[in-house]
mmCIF file of C-alpha atoms in Angstrom:
data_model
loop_
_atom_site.group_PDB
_atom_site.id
_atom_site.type_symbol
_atom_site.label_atom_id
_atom_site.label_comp_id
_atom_site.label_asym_id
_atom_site.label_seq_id
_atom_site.Cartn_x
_atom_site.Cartn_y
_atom_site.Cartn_z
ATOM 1 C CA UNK V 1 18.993 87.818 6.411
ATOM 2 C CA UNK V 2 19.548 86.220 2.920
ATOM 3 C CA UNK V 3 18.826 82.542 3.410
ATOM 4 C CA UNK V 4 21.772 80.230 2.436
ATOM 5 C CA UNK V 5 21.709 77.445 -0.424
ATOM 6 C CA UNK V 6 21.019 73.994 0.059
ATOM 7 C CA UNK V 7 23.710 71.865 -1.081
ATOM 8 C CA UNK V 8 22.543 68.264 -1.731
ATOM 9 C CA UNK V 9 24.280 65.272 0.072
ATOM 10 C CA UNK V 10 25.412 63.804 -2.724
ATOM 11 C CA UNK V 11 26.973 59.914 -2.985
ATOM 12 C CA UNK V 12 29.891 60.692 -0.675
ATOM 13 C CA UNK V 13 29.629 64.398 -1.473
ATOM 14 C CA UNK V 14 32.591 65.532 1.351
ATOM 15 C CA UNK V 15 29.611 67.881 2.532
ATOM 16 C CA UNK V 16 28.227 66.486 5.597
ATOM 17 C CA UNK V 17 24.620 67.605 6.077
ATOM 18 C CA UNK V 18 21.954 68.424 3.358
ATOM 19 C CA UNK V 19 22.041 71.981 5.210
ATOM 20 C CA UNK V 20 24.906 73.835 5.125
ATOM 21 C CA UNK V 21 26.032 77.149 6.028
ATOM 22 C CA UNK V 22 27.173 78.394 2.677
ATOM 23 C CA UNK V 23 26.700 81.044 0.166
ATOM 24 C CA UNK V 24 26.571 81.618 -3.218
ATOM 25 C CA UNK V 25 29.862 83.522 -4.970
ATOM 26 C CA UNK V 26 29.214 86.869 -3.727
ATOM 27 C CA UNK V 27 27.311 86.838 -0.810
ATOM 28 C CA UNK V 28 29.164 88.637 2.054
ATOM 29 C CA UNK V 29 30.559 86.194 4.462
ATOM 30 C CA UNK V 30 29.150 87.744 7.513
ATOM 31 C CA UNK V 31 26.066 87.921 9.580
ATOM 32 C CA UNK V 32 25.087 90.964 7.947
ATOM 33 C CA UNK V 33 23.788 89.066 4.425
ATOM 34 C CA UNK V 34 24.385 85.635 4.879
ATOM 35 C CA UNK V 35 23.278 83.670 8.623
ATOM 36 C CA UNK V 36 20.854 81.067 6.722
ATOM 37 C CA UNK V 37 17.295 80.758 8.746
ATOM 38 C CA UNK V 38 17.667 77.068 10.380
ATOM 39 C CA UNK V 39 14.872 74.415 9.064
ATOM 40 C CA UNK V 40 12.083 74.456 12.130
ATOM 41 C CA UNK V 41 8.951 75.085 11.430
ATOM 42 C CA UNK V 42 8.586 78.141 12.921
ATOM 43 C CA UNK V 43 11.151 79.436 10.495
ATOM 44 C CA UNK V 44 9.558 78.038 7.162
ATOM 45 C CA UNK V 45 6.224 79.792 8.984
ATOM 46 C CA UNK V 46 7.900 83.071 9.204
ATOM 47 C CA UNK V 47 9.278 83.033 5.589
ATOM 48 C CA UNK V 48 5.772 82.185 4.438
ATOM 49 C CA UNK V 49 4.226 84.888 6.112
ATOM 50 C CA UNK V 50 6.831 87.485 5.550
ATOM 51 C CA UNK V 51 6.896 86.813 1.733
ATOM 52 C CA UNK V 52 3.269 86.254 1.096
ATOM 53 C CA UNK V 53 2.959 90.180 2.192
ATOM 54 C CA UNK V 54 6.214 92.010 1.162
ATOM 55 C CA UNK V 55 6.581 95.569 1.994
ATOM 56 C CA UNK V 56 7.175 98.179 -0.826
ATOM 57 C CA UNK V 57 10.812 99.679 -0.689
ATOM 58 C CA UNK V 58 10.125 103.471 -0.035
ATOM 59 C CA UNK V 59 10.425 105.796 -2.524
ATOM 60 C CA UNK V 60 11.537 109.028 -1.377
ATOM 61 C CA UNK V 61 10.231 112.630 -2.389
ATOM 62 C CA UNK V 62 13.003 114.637 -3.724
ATOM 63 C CA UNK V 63 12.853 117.253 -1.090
ATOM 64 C CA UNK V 64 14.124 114.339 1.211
ATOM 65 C CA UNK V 65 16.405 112.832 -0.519
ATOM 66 C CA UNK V 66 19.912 113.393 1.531
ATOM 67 C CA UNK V 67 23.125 114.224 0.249
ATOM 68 C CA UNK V 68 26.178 111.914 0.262
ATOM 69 C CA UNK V 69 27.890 114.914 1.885
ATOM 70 C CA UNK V 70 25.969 114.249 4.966
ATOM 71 C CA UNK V 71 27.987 110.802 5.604
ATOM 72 C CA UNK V 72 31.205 111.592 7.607
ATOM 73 C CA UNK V 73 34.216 109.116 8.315
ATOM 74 C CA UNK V 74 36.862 109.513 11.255
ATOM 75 C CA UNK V 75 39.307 107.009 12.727
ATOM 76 C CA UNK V 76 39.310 107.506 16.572
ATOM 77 C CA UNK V 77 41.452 104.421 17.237
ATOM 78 C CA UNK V 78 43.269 102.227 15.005
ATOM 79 C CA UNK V 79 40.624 100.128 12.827
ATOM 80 C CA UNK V 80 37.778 101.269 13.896
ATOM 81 C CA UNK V 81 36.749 103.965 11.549
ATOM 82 C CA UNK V 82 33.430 105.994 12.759
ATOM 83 C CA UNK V 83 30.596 106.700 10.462
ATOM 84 C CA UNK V 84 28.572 109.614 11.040
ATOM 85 C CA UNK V 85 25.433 111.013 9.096
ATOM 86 C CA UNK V 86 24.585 115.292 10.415
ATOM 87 C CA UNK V 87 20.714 114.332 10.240
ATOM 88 C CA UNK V 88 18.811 110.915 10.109
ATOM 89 C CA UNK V 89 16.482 109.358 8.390
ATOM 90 C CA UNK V 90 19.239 109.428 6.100
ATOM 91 C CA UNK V 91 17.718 108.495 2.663
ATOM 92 C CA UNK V 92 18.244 107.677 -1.301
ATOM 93 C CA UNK V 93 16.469 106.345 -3.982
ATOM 94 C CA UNK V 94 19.764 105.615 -6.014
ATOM 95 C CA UNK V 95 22.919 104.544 -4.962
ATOM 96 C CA UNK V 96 25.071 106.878 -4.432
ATOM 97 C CA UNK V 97 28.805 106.334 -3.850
ATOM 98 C CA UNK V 98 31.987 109.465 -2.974
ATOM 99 C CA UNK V 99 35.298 108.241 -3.144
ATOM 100 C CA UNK V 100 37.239 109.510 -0.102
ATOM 101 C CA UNK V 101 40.456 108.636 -0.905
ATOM 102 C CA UNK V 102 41.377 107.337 -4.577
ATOM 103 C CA UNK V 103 43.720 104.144 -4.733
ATOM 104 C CA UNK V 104 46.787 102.908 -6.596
ATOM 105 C CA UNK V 105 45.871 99.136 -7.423
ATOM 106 C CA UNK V 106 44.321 97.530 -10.120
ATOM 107 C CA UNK V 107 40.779 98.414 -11.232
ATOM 108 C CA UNK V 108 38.281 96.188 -10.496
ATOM 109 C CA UNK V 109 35.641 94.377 -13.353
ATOM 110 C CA UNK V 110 33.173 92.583 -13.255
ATOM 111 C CA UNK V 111 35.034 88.906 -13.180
ATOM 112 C CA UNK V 112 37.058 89.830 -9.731
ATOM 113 C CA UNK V 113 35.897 89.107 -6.268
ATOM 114 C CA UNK V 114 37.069 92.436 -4.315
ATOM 115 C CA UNK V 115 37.743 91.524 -0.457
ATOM 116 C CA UNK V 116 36.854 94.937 1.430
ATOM 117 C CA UNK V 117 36.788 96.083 5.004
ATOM 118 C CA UNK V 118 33.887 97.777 6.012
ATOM 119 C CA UNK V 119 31.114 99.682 8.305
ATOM 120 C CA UNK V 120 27.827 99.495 7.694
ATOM 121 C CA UNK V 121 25.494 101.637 9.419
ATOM 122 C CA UNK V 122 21.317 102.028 9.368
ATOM 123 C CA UNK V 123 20.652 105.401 7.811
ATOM 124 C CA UNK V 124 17.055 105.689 9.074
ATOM 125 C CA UNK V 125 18.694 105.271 12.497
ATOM 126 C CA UNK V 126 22.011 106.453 12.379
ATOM 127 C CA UNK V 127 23.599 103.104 13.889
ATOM 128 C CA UNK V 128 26.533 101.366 13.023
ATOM 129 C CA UNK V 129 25.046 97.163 12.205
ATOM 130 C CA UNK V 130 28.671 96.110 11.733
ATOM 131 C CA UNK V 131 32.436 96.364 10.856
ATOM 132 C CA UNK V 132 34.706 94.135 9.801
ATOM 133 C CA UNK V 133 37.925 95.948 9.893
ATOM 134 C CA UNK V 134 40.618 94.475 12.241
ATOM 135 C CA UNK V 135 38.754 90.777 10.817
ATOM 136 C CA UNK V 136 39.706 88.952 7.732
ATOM 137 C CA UNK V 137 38.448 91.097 4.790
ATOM 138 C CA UNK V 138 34.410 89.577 3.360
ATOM 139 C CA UNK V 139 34.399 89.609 -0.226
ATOM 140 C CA UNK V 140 32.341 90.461 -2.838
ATOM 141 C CA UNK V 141 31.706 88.501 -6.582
ATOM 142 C CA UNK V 142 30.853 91.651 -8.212
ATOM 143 C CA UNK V 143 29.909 89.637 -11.072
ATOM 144 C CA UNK V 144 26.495 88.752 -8.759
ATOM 145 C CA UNK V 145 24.058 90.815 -10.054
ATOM 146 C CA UNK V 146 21.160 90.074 -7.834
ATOM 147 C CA UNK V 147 22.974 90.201 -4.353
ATOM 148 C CA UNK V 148 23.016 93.512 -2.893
ATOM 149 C CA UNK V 149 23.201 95.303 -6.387
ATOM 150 C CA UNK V 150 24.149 98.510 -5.144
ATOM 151 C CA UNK V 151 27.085 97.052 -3.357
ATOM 152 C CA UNK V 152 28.824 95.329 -5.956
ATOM 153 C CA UNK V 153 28.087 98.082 -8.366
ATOM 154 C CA UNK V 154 29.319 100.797 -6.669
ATOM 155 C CA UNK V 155 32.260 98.692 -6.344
ATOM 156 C CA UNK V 156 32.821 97.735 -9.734
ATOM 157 C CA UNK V 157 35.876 100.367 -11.248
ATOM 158 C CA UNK V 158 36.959 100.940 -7.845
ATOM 159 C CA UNK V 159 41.327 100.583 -7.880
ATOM 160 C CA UNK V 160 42.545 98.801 -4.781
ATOM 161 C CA UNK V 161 43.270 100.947 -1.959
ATOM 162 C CA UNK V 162 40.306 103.583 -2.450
ATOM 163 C CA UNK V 163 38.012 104.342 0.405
ATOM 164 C CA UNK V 164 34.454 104.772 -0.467
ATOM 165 C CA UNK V 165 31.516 105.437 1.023
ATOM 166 C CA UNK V 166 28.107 104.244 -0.334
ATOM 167 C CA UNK V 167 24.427 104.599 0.165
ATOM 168 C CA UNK V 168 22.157 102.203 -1.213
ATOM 169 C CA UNK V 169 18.501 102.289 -1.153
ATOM 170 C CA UNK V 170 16.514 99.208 0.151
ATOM 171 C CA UNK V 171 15.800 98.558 -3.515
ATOM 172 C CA UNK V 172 19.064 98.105 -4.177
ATOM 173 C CA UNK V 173 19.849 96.140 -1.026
ATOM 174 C CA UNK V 174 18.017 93.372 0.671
ATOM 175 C CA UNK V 175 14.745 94.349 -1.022
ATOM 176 C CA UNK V 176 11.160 94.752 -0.023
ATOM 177 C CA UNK V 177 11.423 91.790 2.732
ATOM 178 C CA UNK V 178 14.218 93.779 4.439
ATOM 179 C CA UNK V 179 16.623 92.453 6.583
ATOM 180 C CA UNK V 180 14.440 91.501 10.263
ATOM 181 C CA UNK V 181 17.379 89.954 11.820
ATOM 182 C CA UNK V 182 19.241 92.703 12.036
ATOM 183 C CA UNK V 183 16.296 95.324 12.637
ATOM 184 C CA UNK V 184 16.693 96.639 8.638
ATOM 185 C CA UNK V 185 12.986 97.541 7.715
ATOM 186 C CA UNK V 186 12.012 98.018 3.372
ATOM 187 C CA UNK V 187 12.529 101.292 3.999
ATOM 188 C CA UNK V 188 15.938 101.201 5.421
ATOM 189 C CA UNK V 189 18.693 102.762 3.094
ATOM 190 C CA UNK V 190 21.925 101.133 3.994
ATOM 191 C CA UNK V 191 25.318 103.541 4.336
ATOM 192 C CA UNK V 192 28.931 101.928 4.108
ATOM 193 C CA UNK V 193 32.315 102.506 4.380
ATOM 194 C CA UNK V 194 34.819 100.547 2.590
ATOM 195 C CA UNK V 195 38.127 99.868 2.374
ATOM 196 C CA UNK V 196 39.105 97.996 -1.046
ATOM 197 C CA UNK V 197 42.209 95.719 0.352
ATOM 198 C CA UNK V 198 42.478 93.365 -2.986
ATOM 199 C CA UNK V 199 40.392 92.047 -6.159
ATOM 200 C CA UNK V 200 41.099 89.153 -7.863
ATOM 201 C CA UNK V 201 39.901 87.343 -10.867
ATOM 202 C CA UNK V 202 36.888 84.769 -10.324
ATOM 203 C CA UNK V 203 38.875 81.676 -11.949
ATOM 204 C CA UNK V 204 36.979 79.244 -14.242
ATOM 205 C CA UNK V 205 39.662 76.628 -14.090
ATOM 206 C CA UNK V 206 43.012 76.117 -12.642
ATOM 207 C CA UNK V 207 45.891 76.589 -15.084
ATOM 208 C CA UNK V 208 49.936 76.098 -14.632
ATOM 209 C CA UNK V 209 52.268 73.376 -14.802
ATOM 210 C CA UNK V 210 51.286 70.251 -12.614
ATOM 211 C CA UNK V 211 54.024 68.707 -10.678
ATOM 212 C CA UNK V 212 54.291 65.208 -10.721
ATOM 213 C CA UNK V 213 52.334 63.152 -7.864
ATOM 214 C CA UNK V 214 54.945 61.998 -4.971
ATOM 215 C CA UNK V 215 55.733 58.220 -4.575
ATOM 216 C CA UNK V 216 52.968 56.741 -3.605
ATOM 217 C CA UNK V 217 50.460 58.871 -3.930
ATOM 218 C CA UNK V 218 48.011 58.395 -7.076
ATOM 219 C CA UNK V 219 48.424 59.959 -10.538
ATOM 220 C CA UNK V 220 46.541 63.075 -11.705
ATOM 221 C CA UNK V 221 45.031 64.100 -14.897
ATOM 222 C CA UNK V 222 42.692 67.164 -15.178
ATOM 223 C CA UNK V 223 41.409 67.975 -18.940
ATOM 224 C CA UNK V 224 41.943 71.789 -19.895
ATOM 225 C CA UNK V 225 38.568 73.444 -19.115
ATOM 226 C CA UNK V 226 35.877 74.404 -16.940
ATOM 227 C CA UNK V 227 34.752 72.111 -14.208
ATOM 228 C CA UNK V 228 36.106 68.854 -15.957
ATOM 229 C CA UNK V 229 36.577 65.554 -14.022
ATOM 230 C CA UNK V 230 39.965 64.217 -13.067
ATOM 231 C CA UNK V 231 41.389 61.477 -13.927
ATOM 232 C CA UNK V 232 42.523 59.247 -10.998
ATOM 233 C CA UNK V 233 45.185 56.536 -11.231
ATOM 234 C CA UNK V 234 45.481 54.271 -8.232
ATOM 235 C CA UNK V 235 48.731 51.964 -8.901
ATOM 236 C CA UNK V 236 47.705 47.993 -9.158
ATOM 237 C CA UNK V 237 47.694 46.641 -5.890
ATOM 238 C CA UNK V 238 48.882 49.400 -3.949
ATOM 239 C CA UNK V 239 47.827 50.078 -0.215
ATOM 240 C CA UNK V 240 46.351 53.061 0.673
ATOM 241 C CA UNK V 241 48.439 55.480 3.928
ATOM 242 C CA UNK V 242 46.929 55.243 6.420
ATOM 243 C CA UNK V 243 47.649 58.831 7.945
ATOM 244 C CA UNK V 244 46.131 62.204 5.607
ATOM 245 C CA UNK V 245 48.276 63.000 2.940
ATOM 246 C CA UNK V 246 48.228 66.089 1.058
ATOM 247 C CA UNK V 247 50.050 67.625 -2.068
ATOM 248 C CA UNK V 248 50.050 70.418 -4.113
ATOM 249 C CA UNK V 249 49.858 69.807 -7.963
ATOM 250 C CA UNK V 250 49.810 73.222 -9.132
ATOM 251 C CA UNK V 251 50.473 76.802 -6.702
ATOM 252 C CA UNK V 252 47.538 79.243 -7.273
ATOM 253 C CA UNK V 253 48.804 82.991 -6.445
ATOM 254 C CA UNK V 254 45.882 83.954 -5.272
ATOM 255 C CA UNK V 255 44.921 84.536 -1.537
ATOM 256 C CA UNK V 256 45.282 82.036 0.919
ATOM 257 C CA UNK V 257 42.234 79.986 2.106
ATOM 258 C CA UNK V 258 40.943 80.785 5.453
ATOM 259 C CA UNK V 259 39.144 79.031 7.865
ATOM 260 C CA UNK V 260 35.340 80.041 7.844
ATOM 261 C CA UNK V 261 35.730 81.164 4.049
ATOM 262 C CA UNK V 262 33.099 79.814 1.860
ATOM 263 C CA UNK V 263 35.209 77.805 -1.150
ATOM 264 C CA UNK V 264 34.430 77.487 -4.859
ATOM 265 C CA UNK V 265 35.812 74.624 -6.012
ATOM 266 C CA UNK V 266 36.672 71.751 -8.731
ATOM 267 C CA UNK V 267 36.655 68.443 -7.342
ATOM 268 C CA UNK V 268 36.513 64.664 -7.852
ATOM 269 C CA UNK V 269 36.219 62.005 -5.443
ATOM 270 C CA UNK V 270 37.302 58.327 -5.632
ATOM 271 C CA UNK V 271 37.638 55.536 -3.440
ATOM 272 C CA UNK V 272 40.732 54.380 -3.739
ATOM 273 C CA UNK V 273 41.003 51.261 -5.842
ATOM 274 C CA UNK V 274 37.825 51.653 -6.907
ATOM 275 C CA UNK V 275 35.576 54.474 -9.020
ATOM 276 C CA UNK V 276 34.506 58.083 -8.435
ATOM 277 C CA UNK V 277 31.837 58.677 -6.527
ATOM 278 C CA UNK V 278 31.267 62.180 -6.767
ATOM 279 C CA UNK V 279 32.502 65.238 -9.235
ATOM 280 C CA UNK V 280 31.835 68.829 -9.524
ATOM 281 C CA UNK V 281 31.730 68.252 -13.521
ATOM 282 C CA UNK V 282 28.379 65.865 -12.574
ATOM 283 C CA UNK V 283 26.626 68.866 -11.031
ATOM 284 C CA UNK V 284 27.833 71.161 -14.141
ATOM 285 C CA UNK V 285 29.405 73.944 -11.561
ATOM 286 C CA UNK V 286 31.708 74.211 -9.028
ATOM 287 C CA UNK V 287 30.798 73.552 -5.956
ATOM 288 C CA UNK V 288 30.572 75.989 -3.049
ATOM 289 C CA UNK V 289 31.113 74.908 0.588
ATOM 290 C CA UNK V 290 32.236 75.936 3.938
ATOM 291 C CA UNK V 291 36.351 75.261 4.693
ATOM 292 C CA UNK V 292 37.726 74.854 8.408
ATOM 293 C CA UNK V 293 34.417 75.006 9.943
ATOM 294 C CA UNK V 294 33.201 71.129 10.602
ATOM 295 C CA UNK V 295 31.023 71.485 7.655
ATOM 296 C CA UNK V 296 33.009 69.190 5.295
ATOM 297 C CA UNK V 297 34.785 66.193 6.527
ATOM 298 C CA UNK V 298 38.060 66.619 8.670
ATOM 299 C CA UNK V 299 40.646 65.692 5.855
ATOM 300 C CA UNK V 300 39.454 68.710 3.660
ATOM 301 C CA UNK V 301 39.190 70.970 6.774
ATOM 302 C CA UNK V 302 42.998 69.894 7.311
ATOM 303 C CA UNK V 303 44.173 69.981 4.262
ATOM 304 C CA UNK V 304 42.759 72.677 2.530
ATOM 305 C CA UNK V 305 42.651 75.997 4.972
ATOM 306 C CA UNK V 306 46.515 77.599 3.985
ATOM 307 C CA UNK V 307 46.381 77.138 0.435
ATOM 308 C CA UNK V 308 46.071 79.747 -1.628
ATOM 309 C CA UNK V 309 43.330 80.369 -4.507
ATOM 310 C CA UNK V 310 44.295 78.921 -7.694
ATOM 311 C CA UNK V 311 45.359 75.552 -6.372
ATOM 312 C CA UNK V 312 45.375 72.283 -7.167
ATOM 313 C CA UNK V 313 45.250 69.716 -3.728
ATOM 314 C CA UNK V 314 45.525 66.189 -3.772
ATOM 315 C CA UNK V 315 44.194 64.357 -0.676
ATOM 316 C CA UNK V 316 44.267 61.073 0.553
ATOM 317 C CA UNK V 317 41.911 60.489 3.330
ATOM 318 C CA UNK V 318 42.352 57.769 5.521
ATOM 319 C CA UNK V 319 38.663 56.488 6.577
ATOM 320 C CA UNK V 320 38.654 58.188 10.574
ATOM 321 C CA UNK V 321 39.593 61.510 8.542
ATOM 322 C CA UNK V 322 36.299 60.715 6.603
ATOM 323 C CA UNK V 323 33.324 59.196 7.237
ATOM 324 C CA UNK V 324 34.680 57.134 9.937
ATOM 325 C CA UNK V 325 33.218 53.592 11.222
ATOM 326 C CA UNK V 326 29.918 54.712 10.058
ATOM 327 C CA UNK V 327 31.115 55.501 6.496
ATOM 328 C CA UNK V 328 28.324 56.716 3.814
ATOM 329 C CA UNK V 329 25.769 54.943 2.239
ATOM 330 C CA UNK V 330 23.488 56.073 -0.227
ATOM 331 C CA UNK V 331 19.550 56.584 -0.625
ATOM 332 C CA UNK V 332 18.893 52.944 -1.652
ATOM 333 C CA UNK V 333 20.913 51.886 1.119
ATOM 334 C CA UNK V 334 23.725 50.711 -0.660
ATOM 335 C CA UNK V 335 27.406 51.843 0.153
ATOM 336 C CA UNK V 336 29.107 55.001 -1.269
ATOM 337 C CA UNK V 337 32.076 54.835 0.957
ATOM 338 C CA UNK V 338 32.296 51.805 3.175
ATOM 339 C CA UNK V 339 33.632 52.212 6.538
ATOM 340 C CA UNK V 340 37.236 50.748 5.496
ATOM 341 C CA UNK V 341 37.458 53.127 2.414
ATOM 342 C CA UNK V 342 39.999 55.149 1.802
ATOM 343 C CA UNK V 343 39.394 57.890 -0.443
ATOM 344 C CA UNK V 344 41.075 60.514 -3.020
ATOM 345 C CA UNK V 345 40.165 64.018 -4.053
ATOM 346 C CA UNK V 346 41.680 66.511 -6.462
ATOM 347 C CA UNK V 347 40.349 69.542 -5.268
ATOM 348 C CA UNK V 348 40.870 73.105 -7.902
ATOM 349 C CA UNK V 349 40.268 76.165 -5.343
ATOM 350 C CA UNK V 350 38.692 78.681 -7.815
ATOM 351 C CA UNK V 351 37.900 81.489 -5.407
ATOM 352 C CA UNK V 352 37.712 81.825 -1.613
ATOM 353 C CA UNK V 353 34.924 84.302 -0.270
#
């Protein structure tokens, strides 16, 4: 499986641990392409061993080579379409993509995430690996051009509502160090069947009108932008609730957030009364991380799975929605967020995936 990114723990960074379940935009949310190795030894071994001797993806002789026609799709029961190949191996050397039934939507580019349903099925063996229909649809950046290539290409121009099946060659899919989790060997080609359910745009900022912060809660300014820092305005003197409290500044149309999705986001974090600790803008990028999955502290887990994509959340965390009585502290020692703190995020959801 593709091994996840480490996200550093970052002076109050709401990310709990240094190692996090979480993807880069475009990797599919699913075991299939994303369970991250853990951090044992044994596991650093095995990545050292497999990648010091990579296999070669097969090349196939012509005369081999099988024909998309050979891939057949029926729907026995409700969402759970069957895929079927007449002989296997079944085998390319280019992906190769049929449309089975054309759709109606909008065509998809190169800046849209498309969320899909699919089966994917082993073509040297014949056997389905997975399907995600009757689950929340996985979704695909198919601006990522190094993460299953043949994927996100084939899927590029597709209109919403088309059913495709695909064939992608182990060059084109996880590569010469194959997939050994999940049995897929260099010289695996890979067959799916999708569903295109929706594409939207991969957002670089959040844009509409911002509604004006309720009583109490702290005013807002976001410069016009990509990944800028917000500006956080804590009235003199005021005390901090003491429950979670949550608004939204401006209504993305996009998809709602779901728990287990892997967020890209906008964010800045301040202690209330006091100065931000930690920004997106500081790291340059948005920030990816796991939503509604005990991977981020409980206030964002709360606050944040139900909103749609295209949103912009203030928070107010109350310290035992935080970091609790142990609070965070930083490398040197020195606190980030004392135990006591309360703290305030503006969070811009730029894509859920």
């Amino acid at each position: 499986m593709v091994c996840c990114p480490v996200v550093p723990d970052l002076k109050g960074s709401p990310v709990r641990s240094t190692r996090v379940r979480l993807l880069a935009a475009g990797i599919l949310p699913l075991a299939l392409l994303t369970a991250c190795g853990d951090d044992s030894k044994d596991a650093k071994s095995s990545s050292k061993s497999s990648s010091a001797s990579p296999a070669s993806p097969l090349t196939v002789a012509p005369d081999k080579v099988a024909p998309i026609s050979d891939v057949s799709v029926s729907t026995p029961k409700p969402n759970a379409p069957a895929v079927k190949v007449a002989k296997a191996p079944f085998q390319v050397n280019k992906t190769t993509t049929k449309v089975l039934k054309p759709g109606s939507g909008k065509k998809t580019t190169a800046k849209d995430i498309a969320y899909v349903s699919y089966v994917a099925v082993n073509g040297t063996t014949g056997k389905t690996i997975e399907t995600t229909f009757g689950k929340p649809s996985a979704a695909f950046n198919l601006g990522d051009k190094k993460t299953f290539p043949g994927l996100t290409q084939a899927l590029k121009g597709q209109q919403v509502g088309s059913e495709i099946v695909v064939a992608v060659p182990p060059a084109e899919g996880f590569g010469p160090q194959g997939n050994p989790q999940m049995k897929i060997t260099a010289k695996d080609t890979m067959i799916f069947y999708l569903k295109v359910n929706d594409a939207t745009e991969l957002l670089s900022e959040v844009k509409g009108t911002q509604a004006k912060t309720d009583p109490g809660m702290p005013e807002v300014s976001v410069p016009a932008g990509p990944v800028k820092q917000a500006k956080i305005t804590v009235a003199k003197g005021s005390k901090p609730p003491t429950t979670l409290k949550s608004q939204v500044l401006i209504k993305g149309t996009g998809p709602k957030v779901i728990a287990g999705q892997q967020l890209l986001s906008n964010y800045t974090g301040q202690v209330w009364g006091g100065a931000v600790f930690d920004a997106a803008a500081k790291q340059g990028q948005p920030v990816p991380f796991q939503i509604g999955a005990g991977q981020v502290i409980a206030g964002w887990d709360k606050t944040l799975v139900g909103q749609t994509v295209g949103s912009r959340v203030l928070i107010v965390v109350p310290p035992a929605e935080g970091y609790g009585k142990t609070g965070k502290k930083n490398q040197d020692g020195s606190w980030a967020i004392k135990p006591t703190d309360t703290m305030v995020f503006v969070v811009d959801i730029l894509a859920a995936i």
